[in-house]
PDB file of C-alpha atoms and ligand atoms in Angstrom:
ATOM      1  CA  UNK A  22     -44.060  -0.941 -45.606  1.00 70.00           C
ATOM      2  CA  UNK A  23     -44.758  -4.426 -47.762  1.00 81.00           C
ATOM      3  CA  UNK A  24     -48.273  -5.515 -46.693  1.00 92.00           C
ATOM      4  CA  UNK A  25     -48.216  -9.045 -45.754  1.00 97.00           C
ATOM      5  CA  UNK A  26     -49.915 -12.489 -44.006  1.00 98.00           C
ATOM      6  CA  UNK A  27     -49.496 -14.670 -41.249  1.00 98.00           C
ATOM      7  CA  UNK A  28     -51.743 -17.393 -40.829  1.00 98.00           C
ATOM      8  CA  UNK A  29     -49.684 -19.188 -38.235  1.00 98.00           C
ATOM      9  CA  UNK A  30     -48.519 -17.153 -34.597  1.00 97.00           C
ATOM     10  CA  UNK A  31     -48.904 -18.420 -31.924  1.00 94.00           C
ATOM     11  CA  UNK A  32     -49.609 -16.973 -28.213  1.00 93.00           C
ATOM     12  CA  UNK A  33     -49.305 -17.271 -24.598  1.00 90.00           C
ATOM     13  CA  UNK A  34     -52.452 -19.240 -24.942  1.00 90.00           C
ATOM     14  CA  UNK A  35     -50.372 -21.997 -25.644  1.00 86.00           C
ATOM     15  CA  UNK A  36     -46.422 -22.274 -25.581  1.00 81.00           C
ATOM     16  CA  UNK A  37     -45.812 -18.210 -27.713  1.00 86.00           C
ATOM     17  CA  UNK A  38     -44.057 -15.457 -25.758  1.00 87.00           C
ATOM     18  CA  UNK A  39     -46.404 -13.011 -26.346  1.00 93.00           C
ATOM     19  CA  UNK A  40     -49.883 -12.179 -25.325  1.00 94.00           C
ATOM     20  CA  UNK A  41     -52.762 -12.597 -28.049  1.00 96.00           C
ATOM     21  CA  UNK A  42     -53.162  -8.421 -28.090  1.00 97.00           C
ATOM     22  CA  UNK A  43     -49.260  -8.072 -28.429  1.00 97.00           C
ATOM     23  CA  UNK A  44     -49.166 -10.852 -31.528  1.00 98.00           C
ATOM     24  CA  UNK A  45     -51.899  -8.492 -32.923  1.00 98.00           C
ATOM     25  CA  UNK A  46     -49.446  -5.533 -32.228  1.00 97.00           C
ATOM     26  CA  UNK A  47     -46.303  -6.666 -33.799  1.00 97.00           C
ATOM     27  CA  UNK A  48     -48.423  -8.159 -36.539  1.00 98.00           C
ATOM     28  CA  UNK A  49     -49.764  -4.575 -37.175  1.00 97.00           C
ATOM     29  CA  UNK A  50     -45.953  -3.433 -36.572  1.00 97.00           C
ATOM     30  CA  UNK A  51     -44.731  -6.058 -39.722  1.00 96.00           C
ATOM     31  CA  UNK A  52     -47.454  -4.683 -42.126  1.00 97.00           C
ATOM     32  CA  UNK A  53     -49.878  -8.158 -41.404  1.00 98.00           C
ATOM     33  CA  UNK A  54     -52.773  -7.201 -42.961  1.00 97.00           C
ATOM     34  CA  UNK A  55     -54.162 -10.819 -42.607  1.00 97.00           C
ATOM     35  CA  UNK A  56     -53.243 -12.857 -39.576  1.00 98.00           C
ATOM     36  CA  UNK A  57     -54.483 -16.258 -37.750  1.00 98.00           C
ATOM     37  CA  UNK A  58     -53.614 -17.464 -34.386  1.00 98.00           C
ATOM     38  CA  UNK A  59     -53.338 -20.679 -34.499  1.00 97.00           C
ATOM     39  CA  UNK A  60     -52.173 -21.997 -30.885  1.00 94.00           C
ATOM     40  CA  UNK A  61     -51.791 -25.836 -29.757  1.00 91.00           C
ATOM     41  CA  UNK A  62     -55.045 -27.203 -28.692  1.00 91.00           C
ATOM     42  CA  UNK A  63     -56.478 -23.726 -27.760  1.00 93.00           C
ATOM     43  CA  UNK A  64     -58.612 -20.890 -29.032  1.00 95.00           C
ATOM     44  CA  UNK A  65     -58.561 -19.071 -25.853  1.00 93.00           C
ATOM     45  CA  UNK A  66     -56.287 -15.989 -27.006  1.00 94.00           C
ATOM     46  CA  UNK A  67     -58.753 -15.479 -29.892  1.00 95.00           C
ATOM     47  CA  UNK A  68     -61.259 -13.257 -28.054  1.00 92.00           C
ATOM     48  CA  UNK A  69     -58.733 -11.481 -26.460  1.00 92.00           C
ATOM     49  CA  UNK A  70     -56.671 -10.484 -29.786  1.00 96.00           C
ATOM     50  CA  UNK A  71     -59.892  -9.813 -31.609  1.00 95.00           C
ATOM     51  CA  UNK A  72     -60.178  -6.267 -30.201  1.00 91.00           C
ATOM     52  CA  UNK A  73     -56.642  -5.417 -31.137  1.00 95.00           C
ATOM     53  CA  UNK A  74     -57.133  -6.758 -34.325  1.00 96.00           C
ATOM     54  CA  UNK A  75     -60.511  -4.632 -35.454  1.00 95.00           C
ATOM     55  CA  UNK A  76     -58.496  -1.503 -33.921  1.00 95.00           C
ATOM     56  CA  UNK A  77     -55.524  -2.051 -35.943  1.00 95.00           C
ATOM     57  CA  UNK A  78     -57.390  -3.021 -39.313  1.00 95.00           C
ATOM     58  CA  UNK A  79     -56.127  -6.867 -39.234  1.00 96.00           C
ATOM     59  CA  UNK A  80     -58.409  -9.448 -40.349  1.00 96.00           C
ATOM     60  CA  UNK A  81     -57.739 -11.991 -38.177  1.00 97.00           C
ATOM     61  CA  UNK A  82     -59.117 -15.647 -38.701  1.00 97.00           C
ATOM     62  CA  UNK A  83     -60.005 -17.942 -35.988  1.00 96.00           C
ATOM     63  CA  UNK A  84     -57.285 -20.577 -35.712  1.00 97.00           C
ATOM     64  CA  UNK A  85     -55.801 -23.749 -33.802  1.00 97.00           C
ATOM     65  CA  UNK A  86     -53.375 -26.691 -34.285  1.00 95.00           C
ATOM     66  CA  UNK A  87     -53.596 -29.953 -33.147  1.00 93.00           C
ATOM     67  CA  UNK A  88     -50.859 -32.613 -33.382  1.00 80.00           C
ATOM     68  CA  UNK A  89     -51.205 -35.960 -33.576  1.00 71.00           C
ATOM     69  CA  UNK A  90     -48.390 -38.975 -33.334  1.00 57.00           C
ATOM     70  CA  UNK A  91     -45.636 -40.432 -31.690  1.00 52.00           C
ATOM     71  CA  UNK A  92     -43.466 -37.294 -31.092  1.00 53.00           C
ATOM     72  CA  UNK A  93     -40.855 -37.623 -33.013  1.00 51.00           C
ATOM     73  CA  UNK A  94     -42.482 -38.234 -36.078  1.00 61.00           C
ATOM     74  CA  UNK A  95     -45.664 -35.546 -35.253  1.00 78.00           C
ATOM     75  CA  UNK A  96     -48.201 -34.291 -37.596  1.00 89.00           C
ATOM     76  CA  UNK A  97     -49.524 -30.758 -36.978  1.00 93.00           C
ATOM     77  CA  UNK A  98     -53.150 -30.093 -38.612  1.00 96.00           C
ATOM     78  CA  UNK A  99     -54.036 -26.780 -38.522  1.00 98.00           C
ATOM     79  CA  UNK A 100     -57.747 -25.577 -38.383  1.00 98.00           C
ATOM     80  CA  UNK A 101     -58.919 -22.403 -39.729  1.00 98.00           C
ATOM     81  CA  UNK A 102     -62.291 -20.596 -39.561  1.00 96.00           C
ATOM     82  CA  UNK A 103     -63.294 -22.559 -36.384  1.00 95.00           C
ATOM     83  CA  UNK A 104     -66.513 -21.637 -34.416  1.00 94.00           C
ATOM     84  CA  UNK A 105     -64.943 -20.632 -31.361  1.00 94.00           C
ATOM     85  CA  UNK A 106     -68.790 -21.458 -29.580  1.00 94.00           C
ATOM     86  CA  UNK A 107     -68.769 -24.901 -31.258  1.00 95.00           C
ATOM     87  CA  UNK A 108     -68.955 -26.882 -27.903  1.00 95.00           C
ATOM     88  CA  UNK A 109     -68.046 -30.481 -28.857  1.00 94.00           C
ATOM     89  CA  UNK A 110     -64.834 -28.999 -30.491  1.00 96.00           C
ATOM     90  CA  UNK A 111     -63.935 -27.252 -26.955  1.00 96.00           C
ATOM     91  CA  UNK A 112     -64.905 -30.800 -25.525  1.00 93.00           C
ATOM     92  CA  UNK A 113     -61.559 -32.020 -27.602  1.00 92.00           C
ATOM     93  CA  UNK A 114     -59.528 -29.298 -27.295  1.00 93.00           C
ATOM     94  CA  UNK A 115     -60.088 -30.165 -23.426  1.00 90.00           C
ATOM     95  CA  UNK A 116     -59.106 -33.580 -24.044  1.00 87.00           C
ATOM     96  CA  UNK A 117     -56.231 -32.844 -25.594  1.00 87.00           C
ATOM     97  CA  UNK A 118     -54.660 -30.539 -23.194  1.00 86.00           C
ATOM     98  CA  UNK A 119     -56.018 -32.713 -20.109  1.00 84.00           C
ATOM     99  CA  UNK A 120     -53.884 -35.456 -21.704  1.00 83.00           C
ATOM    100  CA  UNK A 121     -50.725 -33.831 -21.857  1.00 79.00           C
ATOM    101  CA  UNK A 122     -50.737 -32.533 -18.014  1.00 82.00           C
ATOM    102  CA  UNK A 123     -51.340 -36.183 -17.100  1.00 85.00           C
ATOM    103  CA  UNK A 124     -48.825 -37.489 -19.055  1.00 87.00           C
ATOM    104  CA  UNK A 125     -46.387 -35.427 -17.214  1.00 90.00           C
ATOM    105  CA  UNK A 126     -48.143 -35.976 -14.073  1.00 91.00           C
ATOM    106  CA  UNK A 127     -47.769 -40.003 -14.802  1.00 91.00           C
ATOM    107  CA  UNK A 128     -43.951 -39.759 -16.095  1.00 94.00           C
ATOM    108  CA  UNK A 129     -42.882 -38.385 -12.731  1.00 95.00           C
ATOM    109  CA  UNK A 130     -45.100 -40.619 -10.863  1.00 94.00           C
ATOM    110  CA  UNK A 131     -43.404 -43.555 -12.678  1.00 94.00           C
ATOM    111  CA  UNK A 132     -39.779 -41.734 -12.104  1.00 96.00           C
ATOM    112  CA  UNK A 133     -40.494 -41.874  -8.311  1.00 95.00           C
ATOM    113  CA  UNK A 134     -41.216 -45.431  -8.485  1.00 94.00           C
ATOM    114  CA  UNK A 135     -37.898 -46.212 -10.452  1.00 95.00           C
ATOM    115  CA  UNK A 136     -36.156 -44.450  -7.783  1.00 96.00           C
ATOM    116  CA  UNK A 137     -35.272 -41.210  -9.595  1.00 96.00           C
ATOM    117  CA  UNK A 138     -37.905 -38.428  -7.917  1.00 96.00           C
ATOM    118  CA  UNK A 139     -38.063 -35.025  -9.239  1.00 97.00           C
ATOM    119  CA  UNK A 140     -40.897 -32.373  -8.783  1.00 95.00           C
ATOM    120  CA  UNK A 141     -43.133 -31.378 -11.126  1.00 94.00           C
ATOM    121  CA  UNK A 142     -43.655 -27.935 -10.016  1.00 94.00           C
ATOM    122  CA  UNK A 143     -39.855 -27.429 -10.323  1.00 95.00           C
ATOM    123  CA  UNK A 144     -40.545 -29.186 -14.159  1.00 92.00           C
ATOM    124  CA  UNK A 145     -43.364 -26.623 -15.009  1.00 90.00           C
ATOM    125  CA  UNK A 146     -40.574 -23.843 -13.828  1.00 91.00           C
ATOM    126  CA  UNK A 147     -37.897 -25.043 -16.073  1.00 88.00           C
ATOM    127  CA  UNK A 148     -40.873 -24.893 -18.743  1.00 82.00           C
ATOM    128  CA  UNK A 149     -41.638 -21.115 -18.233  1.00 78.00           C
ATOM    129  CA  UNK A 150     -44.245 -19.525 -20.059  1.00 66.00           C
ATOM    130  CA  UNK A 151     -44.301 -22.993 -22.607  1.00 65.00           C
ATOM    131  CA  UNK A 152     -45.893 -26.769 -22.350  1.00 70.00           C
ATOM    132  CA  UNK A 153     -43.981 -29.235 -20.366  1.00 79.00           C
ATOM    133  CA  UNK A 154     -41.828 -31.633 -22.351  1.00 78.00           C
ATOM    134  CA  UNK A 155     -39.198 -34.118 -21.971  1.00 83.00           C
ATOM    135  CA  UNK A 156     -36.726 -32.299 -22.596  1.00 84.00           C
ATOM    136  CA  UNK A 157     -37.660 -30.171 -19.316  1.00 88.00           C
ATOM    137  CA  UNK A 158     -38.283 -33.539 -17.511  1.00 93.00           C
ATOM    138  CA  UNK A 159     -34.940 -34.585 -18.248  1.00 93.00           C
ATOM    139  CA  UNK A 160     -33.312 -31.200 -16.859  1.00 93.00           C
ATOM    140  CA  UNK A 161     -34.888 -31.787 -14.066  1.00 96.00           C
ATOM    141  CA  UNK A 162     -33.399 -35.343 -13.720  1.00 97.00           C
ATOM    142  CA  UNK A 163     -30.033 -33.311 -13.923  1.00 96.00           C
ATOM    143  CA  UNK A 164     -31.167 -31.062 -11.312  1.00 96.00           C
ATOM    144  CA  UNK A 165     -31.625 -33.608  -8.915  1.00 96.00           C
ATOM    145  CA  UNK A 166     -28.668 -35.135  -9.507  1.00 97.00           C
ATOM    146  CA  UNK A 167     -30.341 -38.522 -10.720  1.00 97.00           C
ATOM    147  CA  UNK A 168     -28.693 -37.581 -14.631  1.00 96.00           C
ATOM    148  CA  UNK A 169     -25.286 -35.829 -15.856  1.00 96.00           C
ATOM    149  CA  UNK A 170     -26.751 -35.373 -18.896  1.00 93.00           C
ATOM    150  CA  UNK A 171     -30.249 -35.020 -21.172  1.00 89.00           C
ATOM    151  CA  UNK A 172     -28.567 -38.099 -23.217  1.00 92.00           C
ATOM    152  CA  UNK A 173     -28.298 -40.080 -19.980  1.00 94.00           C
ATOM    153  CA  UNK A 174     -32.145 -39.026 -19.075  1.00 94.00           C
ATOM    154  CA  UNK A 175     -33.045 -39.730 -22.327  1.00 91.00           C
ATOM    155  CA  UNK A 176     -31.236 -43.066 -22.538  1.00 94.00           C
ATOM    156  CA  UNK A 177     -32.011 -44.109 -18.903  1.00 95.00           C
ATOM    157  CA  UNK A 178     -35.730 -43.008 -18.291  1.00 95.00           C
ATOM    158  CA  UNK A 179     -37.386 -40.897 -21.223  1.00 91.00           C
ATOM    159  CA  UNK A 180     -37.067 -42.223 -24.366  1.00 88.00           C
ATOM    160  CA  UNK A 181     -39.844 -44.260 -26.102  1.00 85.00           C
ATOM    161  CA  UNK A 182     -39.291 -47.734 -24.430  1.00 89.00           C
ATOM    162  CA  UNK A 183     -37.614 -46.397 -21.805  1.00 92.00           C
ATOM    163  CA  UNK A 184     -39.697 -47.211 -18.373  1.00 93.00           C
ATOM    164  CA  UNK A 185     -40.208 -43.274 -17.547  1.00 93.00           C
ATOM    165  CA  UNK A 186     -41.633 -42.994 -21.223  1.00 90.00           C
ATOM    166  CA  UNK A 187     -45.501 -42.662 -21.530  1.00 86.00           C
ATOM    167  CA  UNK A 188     -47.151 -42.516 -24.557  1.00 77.00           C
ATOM    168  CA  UNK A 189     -49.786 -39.541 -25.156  1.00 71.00           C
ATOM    169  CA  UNK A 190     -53.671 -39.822 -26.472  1.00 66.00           C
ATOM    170  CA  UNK A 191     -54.146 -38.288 -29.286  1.00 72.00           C
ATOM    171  CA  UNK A 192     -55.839 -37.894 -32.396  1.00 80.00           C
ATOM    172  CA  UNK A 193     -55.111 -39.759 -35.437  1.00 85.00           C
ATOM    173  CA  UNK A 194     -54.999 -36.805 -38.932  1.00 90.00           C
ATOM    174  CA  UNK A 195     -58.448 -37.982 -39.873  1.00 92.00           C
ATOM    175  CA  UNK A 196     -59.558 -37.478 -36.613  1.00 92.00           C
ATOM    176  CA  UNK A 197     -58.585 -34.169 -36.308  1.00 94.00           C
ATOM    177  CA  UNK A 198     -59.451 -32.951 -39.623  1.00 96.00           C
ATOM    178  CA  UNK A 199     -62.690 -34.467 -38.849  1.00 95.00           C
ATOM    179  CA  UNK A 200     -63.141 -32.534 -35.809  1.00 96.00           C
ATOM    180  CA  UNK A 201     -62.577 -28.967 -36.880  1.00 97.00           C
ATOM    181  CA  UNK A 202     -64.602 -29.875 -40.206  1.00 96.00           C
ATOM    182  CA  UNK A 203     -67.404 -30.178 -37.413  1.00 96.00           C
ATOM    183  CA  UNK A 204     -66.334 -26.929 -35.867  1.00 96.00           C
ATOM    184  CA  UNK A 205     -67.198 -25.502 -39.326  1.00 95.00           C
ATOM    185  CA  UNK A 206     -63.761 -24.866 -39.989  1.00 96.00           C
ATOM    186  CA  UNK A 207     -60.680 -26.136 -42.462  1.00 97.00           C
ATOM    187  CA  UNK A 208     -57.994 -28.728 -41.656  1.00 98.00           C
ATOM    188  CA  UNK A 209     -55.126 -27.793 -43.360  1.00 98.00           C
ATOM    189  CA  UNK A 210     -51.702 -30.021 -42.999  1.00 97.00           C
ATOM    190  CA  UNK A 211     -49.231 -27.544 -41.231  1.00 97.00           C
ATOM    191  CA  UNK A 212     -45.207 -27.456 -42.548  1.00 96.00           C
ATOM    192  CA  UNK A 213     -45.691 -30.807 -44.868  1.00 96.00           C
ATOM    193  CA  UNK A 214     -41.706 -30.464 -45.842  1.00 93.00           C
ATOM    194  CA  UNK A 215     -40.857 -31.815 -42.323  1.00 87.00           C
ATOM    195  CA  UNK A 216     -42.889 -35.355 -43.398  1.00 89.00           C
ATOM    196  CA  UNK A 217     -40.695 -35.672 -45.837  1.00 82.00           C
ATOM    197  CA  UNK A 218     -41.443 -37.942 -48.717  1.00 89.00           C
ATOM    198  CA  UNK A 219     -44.046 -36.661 -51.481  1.00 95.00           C
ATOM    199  CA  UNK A 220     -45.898 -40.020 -51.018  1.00 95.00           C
ATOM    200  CA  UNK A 221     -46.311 -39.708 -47.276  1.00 94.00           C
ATOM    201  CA  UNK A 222     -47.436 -36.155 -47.290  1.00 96.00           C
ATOM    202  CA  UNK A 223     -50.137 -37.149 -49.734  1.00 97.00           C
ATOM    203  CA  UNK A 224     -51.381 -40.271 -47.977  1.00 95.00           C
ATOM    204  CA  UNK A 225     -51.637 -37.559 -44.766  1.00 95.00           C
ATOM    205  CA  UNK A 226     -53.361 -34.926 -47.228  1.00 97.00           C
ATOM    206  CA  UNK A 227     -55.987 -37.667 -47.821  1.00 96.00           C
ATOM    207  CA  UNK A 228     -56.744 -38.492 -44.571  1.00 95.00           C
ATOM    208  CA  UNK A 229     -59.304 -35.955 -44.820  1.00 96.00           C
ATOM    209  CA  UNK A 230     -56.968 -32.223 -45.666  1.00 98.00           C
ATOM    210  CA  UNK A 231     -58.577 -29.558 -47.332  1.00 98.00           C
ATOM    211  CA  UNK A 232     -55.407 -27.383 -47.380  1.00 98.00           C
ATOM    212  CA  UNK A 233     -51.375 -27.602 -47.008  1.00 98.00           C
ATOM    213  CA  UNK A 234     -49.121 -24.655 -45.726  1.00 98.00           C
ATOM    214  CA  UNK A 235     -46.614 -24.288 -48.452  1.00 98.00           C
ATOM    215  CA  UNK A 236     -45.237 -21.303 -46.887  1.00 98.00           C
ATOM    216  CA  UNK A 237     -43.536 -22.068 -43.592  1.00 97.00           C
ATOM    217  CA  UNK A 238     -40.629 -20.339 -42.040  1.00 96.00           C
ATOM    218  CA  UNK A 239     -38.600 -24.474 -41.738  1.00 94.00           C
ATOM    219  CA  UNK A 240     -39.281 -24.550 -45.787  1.00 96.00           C
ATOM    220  CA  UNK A 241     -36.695 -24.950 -48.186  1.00 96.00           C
ATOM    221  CA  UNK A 242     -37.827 -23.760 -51.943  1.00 96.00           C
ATOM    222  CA  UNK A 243     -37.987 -27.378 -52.645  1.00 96.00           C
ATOM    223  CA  UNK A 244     -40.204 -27.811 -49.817  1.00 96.00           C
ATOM    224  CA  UNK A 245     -42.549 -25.015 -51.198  1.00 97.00           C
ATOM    225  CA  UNK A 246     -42.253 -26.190 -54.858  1.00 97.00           C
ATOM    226  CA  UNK A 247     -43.329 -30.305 -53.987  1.00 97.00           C
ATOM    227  CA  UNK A 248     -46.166 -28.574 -51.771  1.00 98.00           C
ATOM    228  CA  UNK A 249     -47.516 -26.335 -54.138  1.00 98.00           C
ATOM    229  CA  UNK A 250     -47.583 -28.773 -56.580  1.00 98.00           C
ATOM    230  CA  UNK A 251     -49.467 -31.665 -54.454  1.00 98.00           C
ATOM    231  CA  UNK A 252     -52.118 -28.624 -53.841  1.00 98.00           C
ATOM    232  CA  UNK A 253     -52.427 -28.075 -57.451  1.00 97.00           C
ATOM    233  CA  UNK A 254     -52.994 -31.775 -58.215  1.00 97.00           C
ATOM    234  CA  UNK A 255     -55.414 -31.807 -55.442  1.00 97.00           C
ATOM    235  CA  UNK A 256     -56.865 -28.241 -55.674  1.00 96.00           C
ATOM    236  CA  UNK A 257     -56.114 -27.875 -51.780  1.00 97.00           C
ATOM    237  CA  UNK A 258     -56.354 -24.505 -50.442  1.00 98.00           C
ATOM    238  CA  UNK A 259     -52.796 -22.693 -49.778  1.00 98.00           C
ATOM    239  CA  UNK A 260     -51.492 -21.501 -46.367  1.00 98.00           C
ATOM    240  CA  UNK A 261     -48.480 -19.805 -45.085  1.00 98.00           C
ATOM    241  CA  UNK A 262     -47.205 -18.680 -41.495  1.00 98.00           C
ATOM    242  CA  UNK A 263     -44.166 -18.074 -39.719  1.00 98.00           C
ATOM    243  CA  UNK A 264     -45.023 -20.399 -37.028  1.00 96.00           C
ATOM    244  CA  UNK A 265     -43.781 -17.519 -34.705  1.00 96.00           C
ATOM    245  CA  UNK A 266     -43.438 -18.094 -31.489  1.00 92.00           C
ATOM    246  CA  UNK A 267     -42.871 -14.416 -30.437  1.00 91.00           C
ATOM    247  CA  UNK A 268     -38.797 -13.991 -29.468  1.00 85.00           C
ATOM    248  CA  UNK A 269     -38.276 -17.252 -28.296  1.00 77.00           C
ATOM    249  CA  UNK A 270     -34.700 -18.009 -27.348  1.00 72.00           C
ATOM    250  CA  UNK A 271     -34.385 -21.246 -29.394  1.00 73.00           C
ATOM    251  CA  UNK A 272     -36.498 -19.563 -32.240  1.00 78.00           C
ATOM    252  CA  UNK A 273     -37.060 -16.090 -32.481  1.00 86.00           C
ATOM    253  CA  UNK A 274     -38.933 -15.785 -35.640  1.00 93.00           C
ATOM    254  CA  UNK A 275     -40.409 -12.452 -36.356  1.00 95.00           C
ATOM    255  CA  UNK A 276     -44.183 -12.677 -36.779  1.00 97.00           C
ATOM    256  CA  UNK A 277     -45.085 -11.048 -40.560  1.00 96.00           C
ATOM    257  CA  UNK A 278     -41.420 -11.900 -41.646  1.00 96.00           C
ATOM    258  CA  UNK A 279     -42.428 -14.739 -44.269  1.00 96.00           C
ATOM    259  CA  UNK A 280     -42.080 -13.944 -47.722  1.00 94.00           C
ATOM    260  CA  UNK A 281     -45.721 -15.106 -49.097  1.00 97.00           C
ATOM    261  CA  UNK A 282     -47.120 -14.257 -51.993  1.00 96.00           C
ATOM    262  CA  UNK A 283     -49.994 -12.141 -52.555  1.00 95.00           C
ATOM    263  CA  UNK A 284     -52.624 -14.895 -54.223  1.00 97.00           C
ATOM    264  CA  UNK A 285     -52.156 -16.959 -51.008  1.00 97.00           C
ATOM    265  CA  UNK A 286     -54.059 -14.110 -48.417  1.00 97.00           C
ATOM    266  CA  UNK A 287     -56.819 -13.449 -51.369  1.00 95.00           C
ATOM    267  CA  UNK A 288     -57.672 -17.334 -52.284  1.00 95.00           C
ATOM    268  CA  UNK A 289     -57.367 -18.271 -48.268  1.00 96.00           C
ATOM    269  CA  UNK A 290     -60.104 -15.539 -48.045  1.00 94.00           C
ATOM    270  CA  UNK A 291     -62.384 -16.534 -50.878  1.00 93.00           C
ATOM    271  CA  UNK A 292     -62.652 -19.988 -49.179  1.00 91.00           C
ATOM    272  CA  UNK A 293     -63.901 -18.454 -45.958  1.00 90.00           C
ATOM    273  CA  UNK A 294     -67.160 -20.195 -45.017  1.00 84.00           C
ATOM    274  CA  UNK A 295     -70.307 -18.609 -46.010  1.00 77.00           C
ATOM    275  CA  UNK A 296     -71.356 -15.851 -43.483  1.00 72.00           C
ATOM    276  CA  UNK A 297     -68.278 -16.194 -41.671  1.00 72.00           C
ATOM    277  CA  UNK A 298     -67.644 -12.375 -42.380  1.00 67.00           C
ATOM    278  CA  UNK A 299     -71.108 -11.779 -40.632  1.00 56.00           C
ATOM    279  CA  UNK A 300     -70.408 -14.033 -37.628  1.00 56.00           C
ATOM    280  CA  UNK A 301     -67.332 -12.502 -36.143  1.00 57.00           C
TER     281      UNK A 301
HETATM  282 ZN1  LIG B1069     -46.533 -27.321 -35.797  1.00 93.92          ZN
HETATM  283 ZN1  LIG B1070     -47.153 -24.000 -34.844  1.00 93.92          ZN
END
């Protein structure tokens, strides 16, 4: 079996399918000899897969990602090498996932006031095992019979301008990268090729990124040949990942399945911090 990396799964920490000990599992299962869970706004499935990971000879390295932006135009940072004990940093992941349950909390609130009232228990349902959205919002507007159709909830009530739309606190790139720098880790720019243009990517990348993720399972090769090339201009580090979200019915992407090449694992390692080897 091809020995391989993965430096972006995610777990039921956050919005993955699979626990952080059965990520380590099918890691071990796809030949990952390197592998970092990187959930949103979480490192709580860290501890748990670090067990796994020491009994299956992964090295696996402390991860998160944090997005930032109007939805549809988001900006993922991811942040490797974080102190998981750092305690301001666990102050913002807080933050960050206290804002998004009030969002939701807010959007229905305002949806009962416009007349349209749906529950938000019944929302988290439709969600499963993943973080609320709109687009389970809006199926529960067609539940309820206040919607034929997401377009219609969309058009009618969610969409940005819309009056069920609320906006979401977040942090700007700089102020991410910032705050896992703190954490004593490295903010690296996750999937750059969905920002499109070279000249906005690199604006983004110097906001404050010390890495890019070339490799990325929503790359094209000309994704991965514009991104390898800003890092080489820039002498960022290089990161790839599936961005596997266990078998997820809208994207079941096999964690390990990314063709990466070898220099990425051993360079991503030679940047680790000093004595993070020791602290683990
Ligand atoms: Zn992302
Ligand atoms: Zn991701």
């Amino acid at each position: 079996m091809a020995r391989t990396i993965d430096l972006h799964v995610h777990s039921t920490a956050s919005d993955g399918i699979l626990s952080p000990a059965d990520v380590v599992a099918q890691a071990a299962a796809h030949g990952v000899w390197l592998l970092a869970i990187a959930d949103h706004d979480t490192t709580d499935g860290i501890r748990e897969a670090r067990a796994a990971a020491a009994a299956a000879e992964i090295t696996l390295i402390p991860g998160v990602e944090l997005s930032e932006g109007a939805e549809e135009h988001e900006i993922h940072v991811l942040g490797y090498f974080i102190d998981l004990d750092h305690q301001p940093f666990q102050a913002v992941l807080r933050t960050l996932r206290g804002a998004r349950d009030l969002r939701n909390e807010r959007i229905v609130a305002r949806l009962r006031e416009l007349g349209a009232p749906i529950d938000l228990e019944r929302v988290k349902e439709i969600a499963g095992a993943g973080s609320v959205g709109r687009p389970h919002l809006a199926q529960a507007l067609i539940e309820a019979g206040h919607c034929a159709s997401m377009g219609e909830a969309f058009g009618r009530y969610l969409a940005r301008g819309k009056p069920g739309y609320v906006g979401r606190e977040r942090l700007g790139p700089a102020e991410a990268a910032q705050a896992i720098r703190q954490a004593g880790g490295i903010p690296v720019l996750a999937h750059p090729g969905k920002l499109g243009q070279r000249r906005r990517i690199e604006a983004i990348v110097d906001t404050g990124m010390e890495g890019v993720e070339a490799f990325h399972s929503d790359h094209v090769e000309k994704d991965v040949e514009l991104i390898l090339d800003i890092a080489k201009a820039r002498n960022l580090l290089v990161t790839g990942g599936t961005d596997s979200h266990g078998p997820h019915p809208e994207r079941p992407i096999e964690i390990g399945s990314l063709d990466i090449p070898d220099w990425v694992g051993e360079q991503f390692l030679s940047r680790a911090p000093l004595g993070w080897a020791e602290s683990r």
